[in-house]
Short mmCIF file of C-alpha atoms in Angstrom, two decimals:
data_model
loop_
_atom_site.label_atom_id
_atom_site.label_comp_id
_atom_site.label_asym_id
_atom_site.label_seq_id
_atom_site.Cartn_x
_atom_site.Cartn_y
_atom_site.Cartn_z
CA MET A 1 108.77 117.53 107.01
CA THR A 2 106.24 114.26 106.81
CA ARG A 3 103.80 117.54 105.97
CA LEU A 4 105.80 118.48 103.14
CA VAL A 5 106.02 115.31 102.04
CA THR A 6 102.55 114.33 102.22
CA ASP A 7 102.17 117.71 100.48
CA LEU A 8 104.37 116.99 97.73
CA TYR A 9 103.18 113.31 97.25
CA GLY A 10 99.50 114.92 96.76
CA TRP A 11 100.41 117.47 94.27
CA GLY A 12 102.60 115.07 92.81
CA THR A 13 99.73 112.57 92.70
CA ASP A 14 96.97 114.97 91.19
CA LEU A 15 99.60 116.04 88.50
CA PHE A 16 100.86 112.60 87.29
CA GLY A 17 98.76 110.29 88.64
CA MET A 18 97.04 109.90 85.15
CA GLN A 19 99.90 109.27 83.56
CA THR A 20 101.43 107.15 85.97
CA VAL A 21 98.86 104.78 85.21
CA SER A 22 98.95 104.99 81.73
CA TRP A 23 102.42 104.34 81.43
CA LEU A 24 101.96 101.63 84.06
CA GLU A 25 99.66 99.70 81.86
CA ALA A 26 102.12 100.34 78.90
CA GLN A 27 104.78 98.75 80.97
CA LEU A 28 102.82 95.56 81.65
CA ASP A 29 101.80 95.88 77.92
CA GLU A 30 104.98 95.43 76.49
CA ARG A 31 105.58 92.37 78.79
#
């Protein structure tokens, strides 16, 4: 189970990493 979570986390990070960073920066800018 831990391996599955780790794989999904790594895959999600590769796929959404930059989008998430950009989204977080946008949220911080709105404040």
